[in-house]
CSV table of C-alpha atoms and ligand atoms in Angstrom, one decimal:
chain,number,residue,atom,x,y,z
A,1449,MET,CA,-19.9,-52.5,-5.4
A,1450,ILE,CA,-21.3,-49.1,-6.4
A,1451,THR,CA,-22.8,-47.8,-9.6
A,1452,VAL,CA,-22.0,-44.3,-10.9
A,1453,ALA,CA,-24.3,-42.6,-13.4
A,1454,LEU,CA,-23.2,-39.9,-15.7
A,1455,LEU,CA,-25.9,-37.4,-16.5
A,1456,SER,CA,-25.0,-34.8,-19.2
A,1457,ARG,CA,-25.3,-34.4,-22.9
A,1458,PRO,CA,-24.3,-37.7,-24.7
A,1459,GLY,CA,-20.6,-38.5,-24.6
A,1460,LEU,CA,-19.5,-35.4,-22.6
A,1461,MET,CA,-18.3,-37.3,-19.6
A,1462,ASP,CA,-17.0,-40.4,-21.4
A,1463,PRO,CA,-13.3,-39.4,-20.6
A,1464,MET,CA,-14.1,-40.0,-16.9
A,1465,LYS,CA,-15.0,-43.7,-17.4
A,1466,ALA,CA,-11.5,-45.1,-17.6
A,1467,VAL,CA,-10.4,-43.1,-14.6
A,1468,LEU,CA,-13.4,-44.2,-12.5
A,1469,ALA,CA,-12.8,-47.8,-13.5
A,1470,ARG,CA,-9.2,-47.5,-12.5
A,1471,GLU,CA,-9.9,-45.8,-9.2
A,1472,LEU,CA,-12.9,-47.7,-8.1
A,1473,PRO,CA,-12.4,-51.4,-8.8
A,1474,GLY,CA,-15.6,-53.2,-9.6
A,1475,VAL,CA,-17.6,-50.0,-10.2
A,1476,THR,CA,-20.3,-49.9,-12.8
A,1477,VAL,CA,-20.4,-46.7,-14.8
A,1478,ALA,CA,-23.5,-46.0,-16.8
A,1479,SER,CA,-24.6,-43.1,-18.9
A,1480,TRP,CA,-28.1,-41.7,-18.4
A,1481,PRO,CA,-30.7,-42.9,-19.5
A,1482,GLU,CA,-29.2,-46.5,-19.6
A,1483,PRO,CA,-31.1,-48.8,-17.3
A,1484,ALA,CA,-28.1,-49.3,-15.0
A,1485,ALA,CA,-27.9,-45.5,-14.5
A,1486,ARG,CA,-31.3,-45.5,-13.0
A,1487,GLU,CA,-30.1,-47.8,-10.2
A,1488,ALA,CA,-27.0,-45.7,-9.5
A,1489,ASP,CA,-25.6,-44.8,-6.0
A,1490,ILE,CA,-23.8,-41.7,-7.3
A,1491,ALA,CA,-24.9,-39.3,-10.0
A,1492,VAL,CA,-22.2,-37.2,-11.7
A,1493,CYS,CA,-23.9,-34.3,-13.4
A,1494,TRP,CA,-23.7,-31.4,-15.8
A,1495,LYS,CA,-27.1,-29.9,-16.6
A,1496,PRO,CA,-29.0,-33.2,-15.8
A,1497,GLU,CA,-32.4,-33.7,-17.5
A,1498,ALA,CA,-35.1,-32.2,-15.2
A,1499,GLY,CA,-36.6,-34.9,-13.0
A,1500,ALA,CA,-33.8,-37.5,-13.7
A,1501,LEU,CA,-32.2,-37.3,-10.3
A,1502,ALA,CA,-35.6,-37.6,-8.5
A,1503,SER,CA,-36.3,-40.8,-10.4
A,1504,MET,CA,-33.2,-42.6,-9.1
A,1505,PRO,CA,-34.3,-44.6,-6.0
A,1506,LYS,CA,-30.9,-45.8,-4.8
A,1507,LEU,CA,-29.2,-42.4,-5.1
A,1508,LYS,CA,-27.0,-41.4,-2.2
A,1509,LEU,CA,-24.7,-38.7,-3.6
A,1510,ILE,CA,-25.0,-36.0,-6.3
A,1511,HIS,CA,-21.6,-34.8,-7.7
A,1512,ALA,CA,-21.1,-31.7,-9.9
A,1513,ILE,CA,-18.3,-31.6,-12.4
A,1514,ALA,CA,-17.7,-27.9,-11.8
A,1515,ALA,CA,-17.2,-25.4,-9.0
A,1516,GLY,CA,-20.8,-24.1,-9.6
A,1517,VAL,CA,-23.8,-26.2,-8.9
A,1518,ASP,CA,-26.5,-23.9,-10.4
A,1519,ASN,CA,-26.7,-26.3,-13.4
A,1520,ILE,CA,-28.0,-29.0,-10.9
A,1521,LEU,CA,-30.1,-27.0,-8.4
A,1522,SER,CA,-32.0,-25.3,-11.2
A,1523,ASP,CA,-34.2,-28.5,-11.2
A,1524,PRO,CA,-36.6,-28.0,-8.3
A,1525,THR,CA,-37.1,-31.8,-8.0
A,1526,VAL,CA,-33.4,-32.6,-7.1
A,1527,PRO,CA,-33.6,-34.8,-4.1
A,1528,ASP,CA,-32.3,-33.6,-0.7
A,1529,LEU,CA,-29.0,-35.6,-0.8
A,1530,PRO,CA,-25.4,-34.6,-0.3
A,1531,LEU,CA,-24.3,-32.5,-3.2
A,1532,CYS,CA,-20.5,-32.0,-3.9
A,1533,ARG,CA,-18.7,-29.7,-6.2
A,1534,ILE,CA,-15.1,-29.6,-7.6
A,1535,VAL,CA,-12.5,-27.5,-5.8
A,1536,ASP,CA,-9.0,-27.9,-7.2
A,1537,PRO,CA,-5.8,-25.8,-6.9
A,1538,ASP,CA,-5.3,-25.9,-10.7
A,1539,ILE,CA,-8.8,-24.4,-11.2
A,1540,THR,CA,-8.0,-21.7,-8.7
A,1541,SER,CA,-4.7,-20.9,-10.4
A,1542,ALA,CA,-6.3,-20.8,-13.8
A,1543,MET,CA,-9.0,-18.4,-12.6
A,1544,THR,CA,-6.4,-16.2,-10.9
A,1545,GLU,CA,-4.5,-16.1,-14.2
A,1546,PHE,CA,-7.6,-15.1,-16.1
A,1547,VAL,CA,-8.5,-12.4,-13.5
A,1548,LEU,CA,-4.9,-11.0,-13.6
A,1549,TRP,CA,-4.9,-11.0,-17.4
A,1550,SER,CA,-8.3,-9.2,-17.6
A,1551,THR,CA,-7.3,-6.7,-15.0
A,1552,LEU,CA,-4.1,-5.9,-16.8
A,1553,TYR,CA,-6.1,-5.7,-20.1
A,1554,PHE,CA,-7.9,-2.7,-18.8
A,1555,HIS,CA,-5.3,-1.3,-16.4
A,1556,ARG,CA,-2.5,-1.2,-19.1
A,1557,ASP,CA,-5.0,-0.1,-21.9
A,1558,PHE,CA,-4.6,-3.2,-24.0
A,1559,ASP,CA,-8.3,-2.9,-24.8
A,1560,ARG,CA,-7.5,0.4,-26.5
A,1561,VAL,CA,-4.1,-0.4,-28.1
A,1562,VAL,CA,-5.2,-3.7,-29.6
A,1563,SER,CA,-8.0,-1.8,-31.4
A,1564,ASN,CA,-5.6,1.0,-32.3
A,1565,SER,CA,-3.0,-1.4,-33.7
A,1566,ARG,CA,-5.6,-2.7,-36.2
A,1567,ASP,CA,-6.2,0.9,-37.3
A,1568,GLY,CA,-2.6,2.0,-37.5
A,1569,VAL,CA,-3.1,4.5,-34.6
A,1570,TRP,CA,-0.1,5.3,-32.5
A,1571,GLN,CA,-1.5,6.5,-29.3
A,1572,ARG,CA,-0.1,6.3,-25.8
A,1573,TYR,CA,-2.2,6.6,-22.7
A,1574,GLU,CA,-1.3,8.1,-19.3
A,1575,GLN,CA,0.1,5.3,-17.1
A,1576,ARG,CA,-1.2,4.7,-13.6
A,1577,ALA,CA,0.5,2.8,-10.9
A,1578,ALA,CA,-1.3,-0.4,-9.8
A,1579,ARG,CA,-1.8,1.2,-6.4
A,1580,ASP,CA,-3.9,3.8,-8.1
A,1581,ARG,CA,-6.2,1.3,-9.7
A,1582,LYS,CA,-9.2,0.0,-7.7
A,1583,VAL,CA,-10.1,-3.6,-8.5
A,1584,GLY,CA,-13.3,-5.0,-6.8
A,1585,ILE,CA,-14.0,-8.7,-6.6
A,1586,LEU,CA,-17.6,-9.9,-6.1
A,1587,GLY,CA,-17.3,-13.2,-4.2
A,1588,LEU,CA,-14.5,-14.1,-1.8
A,1589,GLY,CA,-14.7,-17.8,-1.9
A,1590,GLU,CA,-12.1,-20.3,-3.2
A,1591,LEU,CA,-11.6,-18.4,-6.5
A,1592,GLY,CA,-12.3,-14.8,-5.4
A,1593,ALA,CA,-10.0,-14.9,-2.4
A,1594,ALA,CA,-7.1,-16.3,-4.4
A,1595,ALA,CA,-7.5,-13.7,-7.1
A,1596,ALA,CA,-7.8,-10.9,-4.6
A,1597,SER,CA,-4.6,-11.9,-2.8
A,1598,ARG,CA,-2.7,-12.1,-6.0
A,1599,LEU,CA,-3.9,-8.7,-7.1
A,1600,VAL,CA,-2.8,-7.3,-3.7
A,1601,GLU,CA,0.7,-8.8,-4.3
A,1602,LEU,CA,0.9,-7.0,-7.6
A,1603,GLY,CA,0.1,-3.7,-5.8
A,1604,PHE,CA,-3.5,-3.1,-6.9
A,1605,THR,CA,-5.9,-1.4,-4.5
A,1606,VAL,CA,-8.3,-4.3,-3.9
A,1607,SER,CA,-11.7,-4.5,-2.3
A,1608,ALA,CA,-14.2,-7.4,-2.3
A,1609,TRP,CA,-17.8,-8.2,-1.4
A,1610,SER,CA,-19.1,-11.4,0.1
A,1611,ARG,CA,-22.2,-12.5,2.0
A,1612,SER,CA,-20.6,-12.9,5.4
A,1613,PRO,CA,-17.7,-10.9,6.9
A,1614,LYS,CA,-14.2,-11.9,5.6
A,1615,THR,CA,-10.7,-10.9,6.4
A,1616,ILE,CA,-8.0,-11.1,3.8
A,1617,ALA,CA,-4.7,-9.3,4.1
A,1618,GLY,CA,-4.6,-6.1,2.1
A,1619,VAL,CA,-8.2,-6.4,0.9
A,1620,ARG,CA,-10.9,-4.0,1.9
A,1621,ALA,CA,-13.8,-6.4,2.6
A,1622,TYR,CA,-17.5,-5.5,2.3
A,1623,HIS,CA,-20.3,-7.9,3.1
A,1624,GLY,CA,-24.0,-8.0,2.8
A,1625,ALA,CA,-26.6,-6.4,0.4
A,1626,ASP,CA,-26.4,-3.1,2.3
A,1627,ALA,CA,-22.7,-2.7,1.5
A,1628,LEU,CA,-23.0,-3.4,-2.2
A,1629,ASP,CA,-23.4,0.2,-3.5
A,1630,ALA,CA,-20.5,1.5,-1.4
A,1631,PHE,CA,-18.3,-1.3,-2.8
A,1632,LEU,CA,-19.4,-0.6,-6.4
A,1633,SER,CA,-18.9,3.1,-6.1
A,1634,GLU,CA,-15.2,2.6,-5.5
A,1635,THR,CA,-14.5,-0.1,-8.1
A,1636,GLU,CA,-12.9,0.7,-11.4
A,1637,ILE,CA,-12.4,-2.9,-12.6
A,1638,LEU,CA,-15.2,-5.2,-11.3
A,1639,VAL,CA,-14.6,-8.9,-11.3
A,1640,SER,CA,-17.6,-11.3,-10.7
A,1641,LEU,CA,-16.8,-14.6,-9.0
A,1642,LEU,CA,-20.1,-15.1,-7.4
A,1643,PRO,CA,-22.1,-18.4,-7.5
A,1644,LEU,CA,-25.4,-18.3,-9.3
A,1645,THR,CA,-28.2,-18.4,-6.7
A,1646,ALA,CA,-31.6,-16.8,-6.2
A,1647,SER,CA,-29.9,-13.9,-4.5
A,1648,THR,CA,-27.3,-13.3,-7.2
A,1649,ILE,CA,-29.2,-13.8,-10.4
A,1650,GLY,CA,-29.5,-10.6,-12.4
A,1651,LEU,CA,-27.4,-8.8,-9.8
A,1652,LEU,CA,-25.4,-6.9,-12.5
A,1653,ASN,CA,-28.2,-4.8,-13.8
A,1654,ALA,CA,-28.5,-1.1,-14.9
A,1655,GLU,CA,-29.0,0.0,-11.3
A,1656,ARG,CA,-25.9,-1.8,-9.9
A,1657,LEU,CA,-23.7,-1.2,-12.9
A,1658,SER,CA,-24.4,2.5,-12.9
A,1659,ARG,CA,-23.1,2.7,-9.4
A,1660,LEU,CA,-19.6,2.0,-10.8
A,1661,PRO,CA,-17.6,5.2,-11.5
A,1662,LYS,CA,-17.6,6.5,-15.1
A,1663,GLY,CA,-15.0,4.6,-17.1
A,1664,ALA,CA,-15.2,1.4,-15.1
A,1665,ALA,CA,-14.9,-2.1,-16.7
A,1666,LEU,CA,-16.5,-5.4,-16.0
A,1667,VAL,CA,-14.9,-8.9,-16.0
A,1668,LEU,CA,-17.6,-11.6,-15.8
A,1669,CYS,CA,-16.2,-15.0,-14.9
A,1670,SER,CA,-19.1,-16.3,-12.9
A,1671,ARG,CA,-22.3,-17.1,-14.8
A,1672,GLY,CA,-24.0,-15.4,-17.6
A,1673,GLU,CA,-27.2,-15.1,-15.6
A,1674,HIS,CA,-25.5,-12.7,-13.2
A,1675,LEU,CA,-25.5,-10.0,-15.9
A,1676,VAL,CA,-28.4,-8.2,-17.6
A,1677,ALA,CA,-26.5,-8.0,-20.9
A,1678,ASP,CA,-28.8,-5.3,-22.4
A,1679,ASP,CA,-28.1,-3.1,-19.4
A,1680,LEU,CA,-24.4,-3.5,-19.9
A,1681,VAL,CA,-24.6,-2.6,-23.6
A,1682,ALA,CA,-26.7,0.5,-22.8
A,1683,LEU,CA,-24.1,1.7,-20.2
A,1684,LEU,CA,-21.2,1.0,-22.7
A,1685,ARG,CA,-23.0,2.9,-25.5
A,1686,SER,CA,-23.7,5.8,-23.1
A,1687,GLY,CA,-20.0,6.0,-22.3
A,1688,HIS,CA,-20.6,5.3,-18.6
A,1689,LEU,CA,-18.7,2.0,-18.8
A,1690,ARG,CA,-15.5,1.5,-20.7
A,1691,GLY,CA,-15.5,-2.2,-21.6
A,1692,ALA,CA,-16.2,-5.7,-20.5
A,1693,VAL,CA,-14.5,-9.1,-20.7
A,1694,LEU,CA,-17.3,-11.7,-20.8
A,1695,ASP,CA,-16.4,-15.3,-20.3
A,1696,VAL,CA,-19.9,-16.7,-19.5
A,1697,PHE,CA,-23.3,-16.3,-21.1
A,1698,GLU,CA,-26.9,-17.2,-20.6
A,1699,GLN,CA,-26.7,-19.2,-23.7
A,1700,GLU,CA,-23.5,-21.2,-24.3
A,1701,PRO,CA,-22.0,-21.5,-26.8
A,1702,LEU,CA,-22.8,-17.9,-27.6
A,1703,PRO,CA,-24.4,-18.1,-31.1
A,1704,ALA,CA,-22.1,-16.7,-33.8
A,1705,ASP,CA,-24.7,-14.1,-34.8
A,1706,HIS,CA,-25.1,-12.8,-31.2
A,1707,PRO,CA,-24.6,-9.0,-31.1
A,1708,LEU,CA,-22.3,-9.2,-28.1
A,1709,TRP,CA,-19.5,-10.7,-30.3
A,1710,ARG,CA,-19.5,-7.4,-32.3
A,1711,GLU,CA,-20.3,-4.9,-29.5
A,1712,PRO,CA,-17.5,-2.3,-29.3
A,1713,GLY,CA,-15.7,-2.6,-25.9
A,1714,VAL,CA,-16.8,-6.2,-25.3
A,1715,LEU,CA,-14.4,-9.1,-25.5
A,1716,VAL,CA,-16.0,-12.5,-25.6
A,1717,THR,CA,-14.1,-15.5,-24.3
A,1718,PRO,CA,-15.6,-19.0,-24.5
A,1719,HIS,CA,-16.2,-20.0,-20.9
A,1720,MET,CA,-12.5,-20.7,-20.6
A,1721,ALA,CA,-11.4,-18.9,-17.4
A,1722,ALA,CA,-10.8,-22.1,-15.5
A,1723,ILE,CA,-11.5,-25.6,-16.8
A,1724,ALA,CA,-10.9,-28.7,-14.7
A,1725,SER,CA,-9.4,-31.7,-16.5
A,1726,TRP,CA,-11.5,-34.9,-16.7
A,1727,GLU,CA,-8.8,-36.7,-14.7
A,1728,THR,CA,-9.1,-34.1,-11.9
A,1729,ILE,CA,-12.9,-34.3,-11.8
A,1730,ALA,CA,-12.9,-38.1,-11.9
A,1731,LEU,CA,-10.3,-38.4,-9.1
A,1732,GLN,CA,-12.5,-36.1,-6.9
A,1733,VAL,CA,-15.6,-38.1,-7.6
A,1734,ALA,CA,-13.7,-41.3,-6.9
A,1735,GLU,CA,-12.4,-39.9,-3.6
A,1736,ASN,CA,-15.9,-39.0,-2.5
A,1737,ALA,CA,-17.2,-42.4,-3.6
A,1738,ARG,CA,-14.7,-44.1,-1.3
A,1739,ARG,CA,-15.6,-41.8,1.5
A,1740,LEU,CA,-19.3,-42.5,0.9
A,1741,LEU,CA,-18.6,-46.3,1.1
A,1742,ARG,CA,-16.6,-45.9,4.3
A,1743,GLY,CA,-19.1,-43.6,5.9
A,1744,GLU,CA,-16.5,-40.8,6.1
A,1745,PRO,CA,-17.2,-37.0,5.7
A,1746,LEU,CA,-17.4,-36.0,2.0
A,1747,LEU,CA,-15.2,-33.3,0.5
A,1748,ASN,CA,-16.5,-30.0,-0.9
A,1749,VAL,CA,-20.1,-30.4,0.1
A,1750,VAL,CA,-22.5,-27.6,-1.0
A,1751,ASP,CA,-24.7,-25.9,1.5
A,1752,ARG,CA,-28.1,-26.6,-0.1
A,1753,ALA,CA,-29.8,-23.8,1.9
A,1754,ARG,CA,-27.4,-21.2,0.6
A,1755,GLY,CA,-27.3,-22.7,-2.9
A,1756,TYR,CA,-23.5,-22.7,-3.2
B,2595,LIG,P1,-17.4,-20.3,-3.4
B,2595,LIG,O1,-16.1,-20.8,-2.8
B,2595,LIG,O2,-18.7,-20.9,-3.1
B,2595,LIG,O3,-17.5,-18.7,-3.1
B,2595,LIG,C1,-18.6,-18.0,-3.4
B,2595,LIG,C2,-18.4,-16.5,-2.8
B,2595,LIG,O4,-19.5,-15.7,-3.2
B,2595,LIG,C3,-18.3,-16.5,-1.3
B,2595,LIG,O5,-17.4,-15.6,-0.8
B,2595,LIG,C4,-19.8,-16.1,-0.9
B,2595,LIG,O6,-19.8,-15.4,0.3
B,2595,LIG,C5,-20.1,-15.1,-2.0
B,2595,LIG,N1,-21.5,-15.0,-2.2
B,2595,LIG,C6,-22.4,-15.9,-2.4
B,2595,LIG,N2,-23.7,-15.4,-2.4
B,2595,LIG,C7,-23.5,-14.1,-2.1
B,2595,LIG,C8,-24.5,-13.0,-2.0
B,2595,LIG,N3,-25.8,-13.2,-2.1
B,2595,LIG,N4,-24.0,-11.8,-1.6
B,2595,LIG,C9,-22.7,-11.6,-1.5
B,2595,LIG,N5,-21.7,-12.6,-1.6
B,2595,LIG,C10,-22.2,-13.8,-1.9
B,2595,LIG,O7,-17.3,-20.3,-5.0
B,2595,LIG,P2,-16.0,-20.4,-6.0
B,2595,LIG,O8,-15.4,-21.8,-6.0
B,2595,LIG,O9,-15.1,-19.3,-5.6
B,2595,LIG,O10,-16.7,-20.2,-7.4
B,2595,LIG,C11,-17.4,-19.0,-7.7
B,2595,LIG,C12,-18.1,-19.2,-9.0
B,2595,LIG,O11,-17.2,-19.1,-10.1
B,2595,LIG,C13,-18.8,-20.5,-9.3
B,2595,LIG,O12,-20.0,-20.7,-8.6
B,2595,LIG,C14,-18.9,-20.5,-10.8
B,2595,LIG,O13,-20.1,-20.0,-11.1
B,2595,LIG,C15,-17.8,-19.6,-11.3
B,2595,LIG,N6,-16.7,-20.3,-12.0
B,2595,LIG,C16,-16.5,-20.0,-13.3
B,2595,LIG,C17,-15.6,-20.6,-14.1
B,2595,LIG,C18,-15.2,-20.2,-15.5
B,2595,LIG,O14,-14.5,-20.8,-16.2
B,2595,LIG,N7,-15.7,-19.0,-15.9
B,2595,LIG,C19,-14.8,-21.6,-13.5
B,2595,LIG,C20,-15.0,-22.0,-12.2
B,2595,LIG,C21,-16.0,-21.3,-11.4
B,2595,LIG,P3,-19.5,-16.1,1.8
B,2595,LIG,O15,-18.0,-16.2,1.7
B,2595,LIG,O16,-19.9,-15.1,2.8
B,2595,LIG,O17,-20.1,-17.4,1.8
């Protein structure tokens, strides 16, 4: 039978153990760096220790516990084995909810009225129809495509940017680096749902963010490393940008004394946009383990060359 190793900070993945034991009779589940983990066939990872995967001689499959695999591929010694990620309808729905909420937060001026309500200020703002609000989604994959379609259903004017050409009903689709400025220049609420790769790290810097029209807002649901936070703060303080909902950060948890918590116009959320349950993750790992044993195609395999 097979051995599954869990590589993460101690105890994080313990809730998966019972599900894996139930789904894969006879499986050995060991936490890194227990000796049995070093002999594993499958490694299930969140931020594995650098070099750990390369030191596992029997390894056949690396499995992420998230939609993004940047936390694994950041280790240059990761062996060239199949790498799978989590794709789940509940994650997609949760992310769509978060994007809708963030869009409405700016579109319906909740950012302003929540602040006003604390100060006893009765102020109404001019209302705009959804069709007059331009929402732009960076990334049209599992999550970006679902959020874009739902925004279209609500009547927003939606555009999106991806690496390769895409067609989604009602969405103005841009692709490729050359089209990024044109996409940004017509986006009032920018939602990032890109994977973190060598091509997307630091993408949201002063140069790119200043292409957004004056008064635009940012919703960052992808990875903290996509954003140059100091550049965002400068554009907020200059009045070019209106606000930002930030769900992800270079350092997580964001330290309590980090200035972003108190930056006017910034709302910090604790990487909560879409969280898969341990049951869901373990069931997907178990399904891929069975496929591996039977020699069948694996689900949700990452393209290592693209990095996502
Ligand atoms: P996905 O299915 O792999 O889609 C990625 C999209 O980004 C694709 O449309 C891809 O273009 C596009 N893209 C990648 N590199 C690009 C580049 N250099 N230029 C332009 N477009 C590029 O990913 P997903 O499942 O939607 O997840 C997206 C990300 O969301 C994850 O990687 C993760 O970081 C983040 N996430 C965050 C949370 C949270 O709670 N905050 C939860 C889940 C996921 P093509 O279509 O042309 O390939």
